[in-house]
Short mmCIF file of C-alpha atoms in Angstrom, two decimals:
data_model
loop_
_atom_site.label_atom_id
_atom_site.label_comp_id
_atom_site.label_asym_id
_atom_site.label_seq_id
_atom_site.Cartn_x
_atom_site.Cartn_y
_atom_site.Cartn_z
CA UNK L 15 105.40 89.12 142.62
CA UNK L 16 102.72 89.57 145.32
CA UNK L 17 101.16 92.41 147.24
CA UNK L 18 100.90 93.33 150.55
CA UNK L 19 98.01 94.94 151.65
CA UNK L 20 95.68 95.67 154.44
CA UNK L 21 92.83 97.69 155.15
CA UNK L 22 91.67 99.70 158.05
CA UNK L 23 88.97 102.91 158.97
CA UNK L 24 87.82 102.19 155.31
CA UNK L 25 91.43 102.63 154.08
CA UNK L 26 93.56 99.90 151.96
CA UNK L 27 97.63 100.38 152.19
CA UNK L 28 99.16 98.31 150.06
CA UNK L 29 102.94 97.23 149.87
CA UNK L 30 104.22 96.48 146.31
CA UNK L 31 107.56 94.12 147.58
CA UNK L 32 108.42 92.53 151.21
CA UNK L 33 111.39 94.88 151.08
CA UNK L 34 108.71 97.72 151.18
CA UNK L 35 106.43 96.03 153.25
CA UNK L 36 109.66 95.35 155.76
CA UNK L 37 110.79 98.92 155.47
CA UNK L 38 107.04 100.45 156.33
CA UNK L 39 106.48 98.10 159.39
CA UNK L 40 110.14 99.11 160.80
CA UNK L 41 109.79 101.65 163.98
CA UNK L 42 110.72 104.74 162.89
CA UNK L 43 114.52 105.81 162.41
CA UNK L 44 116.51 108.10 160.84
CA UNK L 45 118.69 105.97 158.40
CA UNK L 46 115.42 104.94 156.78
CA UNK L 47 113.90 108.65 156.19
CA UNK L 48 117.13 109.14 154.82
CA UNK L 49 116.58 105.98 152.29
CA UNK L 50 113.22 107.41 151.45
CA UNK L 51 112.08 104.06 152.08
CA UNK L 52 110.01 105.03 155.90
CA UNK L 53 106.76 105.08 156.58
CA UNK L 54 104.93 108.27 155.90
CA UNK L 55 103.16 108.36 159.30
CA UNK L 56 102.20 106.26 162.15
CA UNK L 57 98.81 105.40 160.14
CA UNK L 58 101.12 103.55 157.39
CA UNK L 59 103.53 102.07 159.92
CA UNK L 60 100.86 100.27 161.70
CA UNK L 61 99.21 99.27 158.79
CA UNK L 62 102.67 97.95 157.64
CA UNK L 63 102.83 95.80 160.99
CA UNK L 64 99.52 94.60 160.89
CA UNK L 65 99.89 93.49 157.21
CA UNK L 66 103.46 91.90 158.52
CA UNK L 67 101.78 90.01 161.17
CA UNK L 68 99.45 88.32 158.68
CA UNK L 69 102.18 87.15 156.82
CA UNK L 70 103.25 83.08 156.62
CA UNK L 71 106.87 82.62 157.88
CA UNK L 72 107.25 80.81 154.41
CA UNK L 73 107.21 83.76 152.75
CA UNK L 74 110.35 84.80 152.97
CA UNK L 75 111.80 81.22 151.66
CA UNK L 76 110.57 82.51 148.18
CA UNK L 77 110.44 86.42 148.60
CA UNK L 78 113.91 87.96 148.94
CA UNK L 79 114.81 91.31 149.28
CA UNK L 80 117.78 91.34 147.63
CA UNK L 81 118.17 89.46 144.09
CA UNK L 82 119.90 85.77 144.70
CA UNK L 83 121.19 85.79 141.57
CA UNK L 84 123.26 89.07 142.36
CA UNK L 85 124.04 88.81 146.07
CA UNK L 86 126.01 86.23 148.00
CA UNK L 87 124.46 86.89 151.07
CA UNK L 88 121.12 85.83 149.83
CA UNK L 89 122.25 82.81 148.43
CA UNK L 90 124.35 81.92 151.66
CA UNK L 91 120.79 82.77 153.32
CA UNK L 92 118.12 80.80 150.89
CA UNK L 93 121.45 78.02 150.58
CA UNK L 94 121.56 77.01 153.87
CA UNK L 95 118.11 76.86 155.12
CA UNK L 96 117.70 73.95 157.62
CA UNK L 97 113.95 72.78 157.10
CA UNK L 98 113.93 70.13 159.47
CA UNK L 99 114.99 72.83 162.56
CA UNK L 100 112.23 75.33 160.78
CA UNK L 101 109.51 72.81 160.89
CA UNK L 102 108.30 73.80 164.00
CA UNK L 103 107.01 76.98 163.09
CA UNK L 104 107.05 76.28 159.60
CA UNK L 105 102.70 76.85 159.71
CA UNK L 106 102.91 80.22 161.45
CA UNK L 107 102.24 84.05 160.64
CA UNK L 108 104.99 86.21 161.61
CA UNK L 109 102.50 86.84 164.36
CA UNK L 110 101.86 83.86 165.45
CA UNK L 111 105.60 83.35 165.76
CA UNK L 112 105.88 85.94 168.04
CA UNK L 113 103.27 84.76 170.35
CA UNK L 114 105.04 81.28 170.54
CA UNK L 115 108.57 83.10 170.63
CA UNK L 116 106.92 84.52 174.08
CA UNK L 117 105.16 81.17 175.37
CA UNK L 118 106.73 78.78 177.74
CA UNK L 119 106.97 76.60 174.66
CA UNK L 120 109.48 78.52 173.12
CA UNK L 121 112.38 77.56 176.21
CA UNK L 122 116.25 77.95 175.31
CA UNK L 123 116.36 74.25 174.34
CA UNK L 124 113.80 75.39 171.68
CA UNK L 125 115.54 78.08 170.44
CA UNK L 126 118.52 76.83 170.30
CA UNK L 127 117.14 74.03 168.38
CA UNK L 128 115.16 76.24 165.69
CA UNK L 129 117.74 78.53 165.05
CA UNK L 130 118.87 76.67 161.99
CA UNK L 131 115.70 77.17 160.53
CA UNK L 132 115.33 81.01 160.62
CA UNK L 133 116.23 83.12 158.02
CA UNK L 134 117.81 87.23 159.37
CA UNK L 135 114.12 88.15 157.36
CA UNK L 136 112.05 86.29 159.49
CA UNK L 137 113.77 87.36 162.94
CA UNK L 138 114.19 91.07 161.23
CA UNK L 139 110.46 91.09 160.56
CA UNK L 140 109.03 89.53 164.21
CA UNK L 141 110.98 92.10 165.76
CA UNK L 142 109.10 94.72 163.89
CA UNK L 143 105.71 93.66 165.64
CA UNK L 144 107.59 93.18 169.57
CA UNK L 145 107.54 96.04 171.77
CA UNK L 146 110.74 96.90 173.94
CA UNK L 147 109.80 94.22 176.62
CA UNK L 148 108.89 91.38 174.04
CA UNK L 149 112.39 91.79 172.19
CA UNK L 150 114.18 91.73 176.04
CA UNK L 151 112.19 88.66 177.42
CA UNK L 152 112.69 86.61 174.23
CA UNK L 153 116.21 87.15 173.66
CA UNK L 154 116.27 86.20 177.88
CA UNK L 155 115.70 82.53 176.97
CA UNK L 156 118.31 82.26 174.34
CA UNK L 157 121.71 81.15 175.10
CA UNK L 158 125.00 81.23 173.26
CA UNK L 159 127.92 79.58 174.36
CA UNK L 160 131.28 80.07 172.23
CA UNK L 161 134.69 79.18 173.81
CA UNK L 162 138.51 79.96 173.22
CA UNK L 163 140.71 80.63 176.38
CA UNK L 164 137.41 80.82 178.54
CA UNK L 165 133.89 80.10 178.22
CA UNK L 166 131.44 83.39 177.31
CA UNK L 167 127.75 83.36 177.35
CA UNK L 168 126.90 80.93 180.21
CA UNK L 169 123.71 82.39 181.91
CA UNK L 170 123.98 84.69 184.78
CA UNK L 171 127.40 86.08 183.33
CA UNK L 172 128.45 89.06 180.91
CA UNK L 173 131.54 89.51 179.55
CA UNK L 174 133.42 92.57 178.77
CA UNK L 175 136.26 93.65 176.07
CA UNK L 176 138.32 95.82 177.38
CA UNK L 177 139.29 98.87 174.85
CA UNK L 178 142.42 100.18 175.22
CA UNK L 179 142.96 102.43 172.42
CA UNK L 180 145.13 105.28 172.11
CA UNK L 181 145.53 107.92 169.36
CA UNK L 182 149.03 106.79 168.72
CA UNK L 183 149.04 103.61 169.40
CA UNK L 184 151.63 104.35 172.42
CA UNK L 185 152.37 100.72 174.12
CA UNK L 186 153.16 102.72 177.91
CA UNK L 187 149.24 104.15 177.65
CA UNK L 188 147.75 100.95 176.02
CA UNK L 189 149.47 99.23 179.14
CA UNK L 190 147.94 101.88 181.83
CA UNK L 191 144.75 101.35 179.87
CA UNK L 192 145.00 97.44 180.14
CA UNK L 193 145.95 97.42 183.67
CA UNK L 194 143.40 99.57 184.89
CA UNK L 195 140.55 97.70 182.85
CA UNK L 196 142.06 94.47 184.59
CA UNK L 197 141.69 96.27 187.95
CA UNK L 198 137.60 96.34 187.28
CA UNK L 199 136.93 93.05 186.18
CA UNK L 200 137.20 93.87 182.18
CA UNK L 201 138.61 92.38 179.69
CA UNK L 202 136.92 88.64 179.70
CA UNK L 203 135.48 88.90 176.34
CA UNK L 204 138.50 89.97 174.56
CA UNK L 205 141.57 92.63 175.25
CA UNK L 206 140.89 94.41 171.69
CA UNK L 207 142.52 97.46 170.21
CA UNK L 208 141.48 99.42 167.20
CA UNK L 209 145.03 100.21 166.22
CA UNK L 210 145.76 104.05 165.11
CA UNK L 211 148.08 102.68 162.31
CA UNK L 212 147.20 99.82 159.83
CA UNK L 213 150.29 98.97 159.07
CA UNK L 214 151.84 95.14 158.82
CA UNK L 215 154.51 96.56 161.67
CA UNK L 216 152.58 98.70 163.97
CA UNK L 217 149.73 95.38 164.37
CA UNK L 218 152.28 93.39 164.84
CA UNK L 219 154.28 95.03 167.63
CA UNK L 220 150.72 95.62 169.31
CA UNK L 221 150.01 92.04 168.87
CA UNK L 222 153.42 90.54 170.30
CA UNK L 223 152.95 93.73 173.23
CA UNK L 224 149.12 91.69 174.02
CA UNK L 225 150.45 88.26 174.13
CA UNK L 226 153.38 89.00 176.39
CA UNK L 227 150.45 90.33 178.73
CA UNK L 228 148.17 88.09 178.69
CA UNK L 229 151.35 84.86 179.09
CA UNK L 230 153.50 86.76 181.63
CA UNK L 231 150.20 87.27 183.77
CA UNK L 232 148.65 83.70 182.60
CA UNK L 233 144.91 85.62 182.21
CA UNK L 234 142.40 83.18 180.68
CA UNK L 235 141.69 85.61 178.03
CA UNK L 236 142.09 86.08 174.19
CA UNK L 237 143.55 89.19 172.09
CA UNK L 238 142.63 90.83 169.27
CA UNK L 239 144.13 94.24 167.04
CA UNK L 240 141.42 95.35 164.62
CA UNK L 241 142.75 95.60 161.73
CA UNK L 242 141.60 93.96 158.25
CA UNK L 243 140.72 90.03 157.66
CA UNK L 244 143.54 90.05 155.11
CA UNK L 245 146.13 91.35 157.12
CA UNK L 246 145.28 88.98 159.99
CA UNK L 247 146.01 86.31 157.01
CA UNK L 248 149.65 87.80 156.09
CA UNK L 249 150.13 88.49 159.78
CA UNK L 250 149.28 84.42 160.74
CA UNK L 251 151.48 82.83 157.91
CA UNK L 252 154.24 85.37 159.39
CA UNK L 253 153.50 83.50 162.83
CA UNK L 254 152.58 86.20 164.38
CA UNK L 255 150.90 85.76 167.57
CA UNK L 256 146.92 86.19 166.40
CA UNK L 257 144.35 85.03 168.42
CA UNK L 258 140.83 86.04 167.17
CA UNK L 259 140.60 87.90 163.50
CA UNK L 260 138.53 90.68 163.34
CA UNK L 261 136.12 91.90 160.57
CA UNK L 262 133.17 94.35 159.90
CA UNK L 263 130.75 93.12 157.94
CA UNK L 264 127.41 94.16 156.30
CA UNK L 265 124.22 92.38 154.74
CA UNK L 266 124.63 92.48 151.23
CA UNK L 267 127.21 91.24 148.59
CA UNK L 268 127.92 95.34 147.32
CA UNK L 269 128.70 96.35 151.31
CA UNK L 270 131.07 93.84 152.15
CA UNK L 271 132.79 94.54 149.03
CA UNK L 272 133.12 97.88 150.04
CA UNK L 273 134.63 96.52 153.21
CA UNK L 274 137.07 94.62 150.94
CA UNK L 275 135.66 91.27 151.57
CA UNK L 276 133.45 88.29 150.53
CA UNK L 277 132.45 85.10 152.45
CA UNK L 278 135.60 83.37 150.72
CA UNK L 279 138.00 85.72 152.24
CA UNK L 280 136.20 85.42 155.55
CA UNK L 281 136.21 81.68 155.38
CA UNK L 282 140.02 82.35 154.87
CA UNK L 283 141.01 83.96 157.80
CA UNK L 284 138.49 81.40 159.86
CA UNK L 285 140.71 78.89 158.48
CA UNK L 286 144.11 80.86 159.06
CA UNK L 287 143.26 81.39 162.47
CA UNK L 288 142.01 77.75 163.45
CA UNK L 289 145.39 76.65 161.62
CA UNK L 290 147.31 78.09 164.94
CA UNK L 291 145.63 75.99 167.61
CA UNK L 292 145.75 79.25 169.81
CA UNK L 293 142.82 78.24 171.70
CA UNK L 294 142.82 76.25 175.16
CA UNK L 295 139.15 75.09 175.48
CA UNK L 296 136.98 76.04 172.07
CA UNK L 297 138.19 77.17 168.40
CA UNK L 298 135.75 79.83 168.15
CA UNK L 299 138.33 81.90 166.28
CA UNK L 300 136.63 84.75 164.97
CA UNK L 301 135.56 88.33 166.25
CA UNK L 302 132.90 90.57 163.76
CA UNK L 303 131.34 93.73 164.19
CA UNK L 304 127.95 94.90 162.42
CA UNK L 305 126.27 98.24 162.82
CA UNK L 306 122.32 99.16 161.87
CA UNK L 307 123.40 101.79 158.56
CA UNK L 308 126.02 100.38 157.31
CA UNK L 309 125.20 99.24 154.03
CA UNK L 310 122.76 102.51 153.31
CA UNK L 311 126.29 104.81 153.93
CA UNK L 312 127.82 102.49 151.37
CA UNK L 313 124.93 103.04 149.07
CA UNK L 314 124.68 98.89 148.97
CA UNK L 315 120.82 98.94 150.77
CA UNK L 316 119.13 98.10 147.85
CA UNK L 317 116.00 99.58 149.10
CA UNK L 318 115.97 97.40 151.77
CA UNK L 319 115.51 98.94 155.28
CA UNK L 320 118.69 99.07 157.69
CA UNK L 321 117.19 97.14 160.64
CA UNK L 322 116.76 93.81 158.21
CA UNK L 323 119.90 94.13 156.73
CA UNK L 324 121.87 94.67 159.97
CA UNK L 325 119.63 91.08 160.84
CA UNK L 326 121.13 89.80 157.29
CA UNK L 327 124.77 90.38 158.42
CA UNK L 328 124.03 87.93 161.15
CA UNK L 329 123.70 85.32 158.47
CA UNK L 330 127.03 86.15 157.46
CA UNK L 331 128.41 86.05 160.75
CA UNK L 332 126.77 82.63 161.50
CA UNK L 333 128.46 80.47 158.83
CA UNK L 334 132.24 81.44 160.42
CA UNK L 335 130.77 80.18 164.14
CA UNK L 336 131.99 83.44 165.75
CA UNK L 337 133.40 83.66 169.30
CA UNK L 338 132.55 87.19 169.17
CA UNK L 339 129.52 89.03 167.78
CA UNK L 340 129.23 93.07 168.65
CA UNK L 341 126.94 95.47 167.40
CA UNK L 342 128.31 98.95 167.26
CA UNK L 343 125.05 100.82 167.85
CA UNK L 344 125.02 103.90 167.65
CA UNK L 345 128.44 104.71 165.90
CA UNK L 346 128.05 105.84 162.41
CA UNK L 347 125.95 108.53 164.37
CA UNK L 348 122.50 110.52 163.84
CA UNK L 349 121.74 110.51 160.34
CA UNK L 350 120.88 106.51 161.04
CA UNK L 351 120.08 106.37 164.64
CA UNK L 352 118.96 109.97 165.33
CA UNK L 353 118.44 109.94 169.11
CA UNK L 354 118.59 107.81 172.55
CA UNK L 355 115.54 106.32 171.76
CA UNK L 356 115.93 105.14 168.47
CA UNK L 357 119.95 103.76 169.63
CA UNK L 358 118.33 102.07 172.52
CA UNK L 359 115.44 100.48 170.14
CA UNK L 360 117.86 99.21 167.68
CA UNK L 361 120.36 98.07 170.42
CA UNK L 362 117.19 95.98 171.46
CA UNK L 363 116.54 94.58 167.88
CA UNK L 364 120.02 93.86 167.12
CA UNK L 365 120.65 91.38 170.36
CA UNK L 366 116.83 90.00 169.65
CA UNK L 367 117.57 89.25 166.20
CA UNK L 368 121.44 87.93 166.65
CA UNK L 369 120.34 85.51 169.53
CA UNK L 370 117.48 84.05 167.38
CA UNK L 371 119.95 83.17 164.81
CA UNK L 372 122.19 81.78 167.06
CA UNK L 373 125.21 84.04 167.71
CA UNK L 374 127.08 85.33 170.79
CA UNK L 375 125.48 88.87 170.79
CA UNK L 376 127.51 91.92 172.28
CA UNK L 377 126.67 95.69 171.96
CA UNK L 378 128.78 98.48 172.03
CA UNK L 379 126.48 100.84 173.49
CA UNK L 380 127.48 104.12 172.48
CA UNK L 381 126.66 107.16 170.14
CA UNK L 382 128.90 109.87 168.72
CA UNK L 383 128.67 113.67 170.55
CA UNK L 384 126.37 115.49 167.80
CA UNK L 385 123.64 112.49 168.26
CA UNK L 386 120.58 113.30 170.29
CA UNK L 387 122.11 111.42 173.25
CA UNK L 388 124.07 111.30 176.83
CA UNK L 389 125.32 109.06 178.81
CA UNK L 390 121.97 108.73 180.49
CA UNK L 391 120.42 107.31 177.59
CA UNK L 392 123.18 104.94 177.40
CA UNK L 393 122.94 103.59 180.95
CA UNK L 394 119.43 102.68 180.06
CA UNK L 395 120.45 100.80 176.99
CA UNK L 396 123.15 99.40 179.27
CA UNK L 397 120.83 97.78 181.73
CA UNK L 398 118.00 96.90 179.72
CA UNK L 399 120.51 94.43 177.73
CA UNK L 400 121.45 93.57 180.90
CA UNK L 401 118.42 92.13 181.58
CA UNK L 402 118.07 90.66 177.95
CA UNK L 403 120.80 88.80 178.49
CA UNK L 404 123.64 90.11 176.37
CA UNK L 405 127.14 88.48 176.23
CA UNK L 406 129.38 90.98 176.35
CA UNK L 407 129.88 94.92 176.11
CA UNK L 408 132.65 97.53 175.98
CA UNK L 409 134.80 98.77 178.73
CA UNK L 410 136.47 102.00 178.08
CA UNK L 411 138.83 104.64 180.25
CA UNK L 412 135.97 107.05 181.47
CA UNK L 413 133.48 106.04 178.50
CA UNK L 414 135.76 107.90 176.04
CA UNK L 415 137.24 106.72 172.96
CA UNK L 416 140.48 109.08 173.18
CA UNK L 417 140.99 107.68 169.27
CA UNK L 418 137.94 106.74 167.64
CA UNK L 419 136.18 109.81 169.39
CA UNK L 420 132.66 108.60 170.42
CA UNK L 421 131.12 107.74 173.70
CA UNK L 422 130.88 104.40 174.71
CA UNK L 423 130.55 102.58 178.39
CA UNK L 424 133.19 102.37 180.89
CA UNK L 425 134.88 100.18 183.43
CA UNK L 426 132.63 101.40 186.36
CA UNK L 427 129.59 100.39 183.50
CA UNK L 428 130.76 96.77 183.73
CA UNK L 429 131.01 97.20 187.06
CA UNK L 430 127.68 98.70 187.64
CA UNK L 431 125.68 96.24 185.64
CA UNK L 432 127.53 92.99 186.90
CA UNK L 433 125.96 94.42 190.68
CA UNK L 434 123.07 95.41 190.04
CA UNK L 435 121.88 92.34 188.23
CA UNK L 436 123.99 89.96 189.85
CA UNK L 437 126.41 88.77 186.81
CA UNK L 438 129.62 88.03 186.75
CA UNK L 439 132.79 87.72 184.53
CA UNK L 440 133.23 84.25 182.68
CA UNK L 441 134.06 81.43 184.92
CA UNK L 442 137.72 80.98 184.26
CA UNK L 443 138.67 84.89 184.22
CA UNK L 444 136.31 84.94 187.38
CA UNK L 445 138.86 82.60 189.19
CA UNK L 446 141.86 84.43 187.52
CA UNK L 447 140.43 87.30 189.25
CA UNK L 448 140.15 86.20 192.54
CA UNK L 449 143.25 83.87 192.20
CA UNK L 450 145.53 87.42 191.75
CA UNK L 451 143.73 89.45 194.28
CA UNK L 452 141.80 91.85 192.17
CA UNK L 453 138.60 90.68 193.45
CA UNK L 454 137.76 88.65 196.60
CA UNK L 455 135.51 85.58 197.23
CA UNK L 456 132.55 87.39 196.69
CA UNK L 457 133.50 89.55 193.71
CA UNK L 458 134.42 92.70 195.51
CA UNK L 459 137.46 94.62 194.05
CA UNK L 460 140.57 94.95 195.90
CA UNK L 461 141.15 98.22 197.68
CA UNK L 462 145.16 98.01 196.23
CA UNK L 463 147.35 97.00 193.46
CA UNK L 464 148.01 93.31 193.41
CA UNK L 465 151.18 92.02 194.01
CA UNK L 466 151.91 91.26 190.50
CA UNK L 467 151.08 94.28 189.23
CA UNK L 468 152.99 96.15 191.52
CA UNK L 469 155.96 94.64 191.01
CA UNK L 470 156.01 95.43 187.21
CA UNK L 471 155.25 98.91 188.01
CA UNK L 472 158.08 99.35 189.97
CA UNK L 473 159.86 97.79 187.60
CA UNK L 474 159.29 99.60 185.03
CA UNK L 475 159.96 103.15 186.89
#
């Protein structure tokens, strides 16, 4: 096994794996203090970079950082290499990648082209060496289109799912929720609850309550209840109206299977769901979430630092070609993402390292109330993924999660960011939009209830 080394004001620091090599060269969070695995100092941490940059990109085709003979995820990684799409870069350093990553070279036809070819440990370990602007330009020039009842991730749009959760799963305040997402332009990406109750009955009245929405109004739009792969699976071959099946998942074998999956079981419900035909322009039938931490809090890191193995759940996302990608930054709270800075830095690797590899990247950008954070800090995050290009985020009744309890971004966000950097909603919810009065020609919002709307208020009093 090699060593990693590199010497500097008469010093040597040497790395005895890539995994510790990976883990010293990350910028400094909490999750990886609490591994043991950070650098001691900022003296190590560079060195760790430097020695990173030095390193060929073929490296990591015969250095993994978790065991292929015990992990799935490794072997889906190593597996599935495409070496034709790699050749490109196939003679550079990991620094040398990132100055092509930021030439005029490197265009979206590029990327999109090369993505094949790189492995979540290469991406993972350019990001290391990027500052905040390298990781927002780069991840600019990639796009990712994925289709199902409209198109998401055409340039100079974002996308929004619109959160209506409630702490009982009440259908009246999930419908006021709905509606007045709807009334701001939200709900593009997906209309998605995290249901209260994981129970076969209560998904399935919240799923027939979505689809009656989203028909009765005709909105170009796709639905999704949270709740486990497998009961997506029982809920589809009970016909059940599913549209997109949801899953978290991690970067190693041992933290999906603490999620209760494996790639079989996600290939599953891929299939289950494409078996409908629910979809009106694209079969991208899947929605996953991922969070930096994950697989340290299921004690399933194997030494490996969180940033690369949040990169490493991107491989498992790729394989089920996801409509839906969303990284749930700064959930699992401070004892992985201490503060505003490092949520914002790892909400900047995350959509890097997700685009590179080829997936629809979303962020929930949000942190729970005893993290080193505000709202501030979050509108910062907001608009420098703006900029970066991100597909979609989360729109939520006054940025609170009334039933998961965290802070996240709100309808006005959407709103907000959409103006200020002149995006707008996905082309077909765009003219569902303006076709029912809630915005105009030029994107304003109404200044009263549509027609339709109205009418099913009153009818409902």
């Amino acid at each position: 096994m090699p060593t990693y080394a590199h010497s500097f004001g008469g010093q040597t620091w040497r790395f005895a794996t890539l995994a510790e090599l990976l883990a010293k060269a990350s910028p400094e969070r909490s999750g990886d203090h609490l591994a043991g695995i950070a650098a001691g100092d900022d003296e190590e941490r560079a060195a760790a970079q430097l020695a990173l940059a030095d390193l060929p990109l073929t490296s990591f085709l015969h250095d993994v950082v978790v065991p292929y003979d015990t992990d799935e995820v490794t072997r889906l990684i190593i597996d599935t290499h495409d070496t034709r799409a790699f050749a490109p870069v196939a003679h550079l350093t990991v620094g040398g990648f990132r100055d092509w990553l930021l030439s005029d070279e490197a265009d979206s036809a590029a990327l999109a082209a090369l993505a094949p070819g790189l492995t979540p440990e290469m991406v993972a370990a350019v990001s290391k060496i990027c500052r905040n602007q390298d990781l927002i330009l780069i991840a600019r020039k990639v796009q990712v289109t994925t289709k199902f009842r409209n198109t998401i991730g055409l340039q100079g749009r974002l996308s929004t799912r619109l959160q209506p959760n409630h702490p009982t799963d009440d259908p009246a305040g999930i419908a006021a929720s709905t509606l007045d997402g709807l009334m701001f332009g939200n709900g593009d990406a997906v209309i998605g609850i995290n249901p209260a109750s994981d129970s076969l009955p209560a998904v399935t009245k919240l799923l027939h309550m979505l689809d009656d929405v989203i028909a009765r109004y005709e909105i170009p739009t796709q639905s999704c209840v949270l709740t486990h792969v497998t009961n997506s699976i029982e809920l589809i071959r009970r016909k059940v109206p599913v549209d997109l099946v949801f899953q978290s998942i991690a970067g190693t074998e041992a933290a999906n299977r603490s999620f209760g999956i494996d790639l079989a079981v996600l290939a599953e419900g891929r299939e289950a769901a494409l078996s409908q035909g629910r979809g009106t322009v694209g079969d991208n039938v899947m929605y996953l979430e991922t969070g930096q931490g994950s697989a340290l809090s299921a004690n399933a890191h194997h030494g490996v630092d969180q940033q690369t193995l949040e990169a490493r759940a991107y491989a498992v996302a790729r394989v089920s070609k996801p409509l839906l990608v969303n990284t749930v930054v700064g959930f699992i709270g401070p004892e992985y993402l201490y503060d505003g800075r490092q949520i914002l830095r790892a909400g900047l690797e995350d959509h890097f390292c997700g685009k590179l590899l080829g997936l629809p990247m979303g962020c929930d950008i949000c942190y729970t109330n005893h993290a080193e954070a505000d709202q501030n800090d979050m509108d910062t995050l907001l608009t420098v993924l703006g900029v970066a290009g991100i597909t979609f985020i989360m729109g939520i009744p006054g940025s609170d999660d009334v039933m998961l309890n965290y802070q996240t971004t709100s309808f006005h966000d959407a709103l907000y960011v959409r103006k200020a950097l002149n995006l707008r909603p996905a082309p077909e919810f765009e003219a569902w939009l303006q076709g029912s009065g809630i915005f105009d020609a030029q994107g304003r919002m109404a200044n009263q209830l549509p027609g339709m709307f109205r009418a099913a208020l009153e009818g409902a009093a």
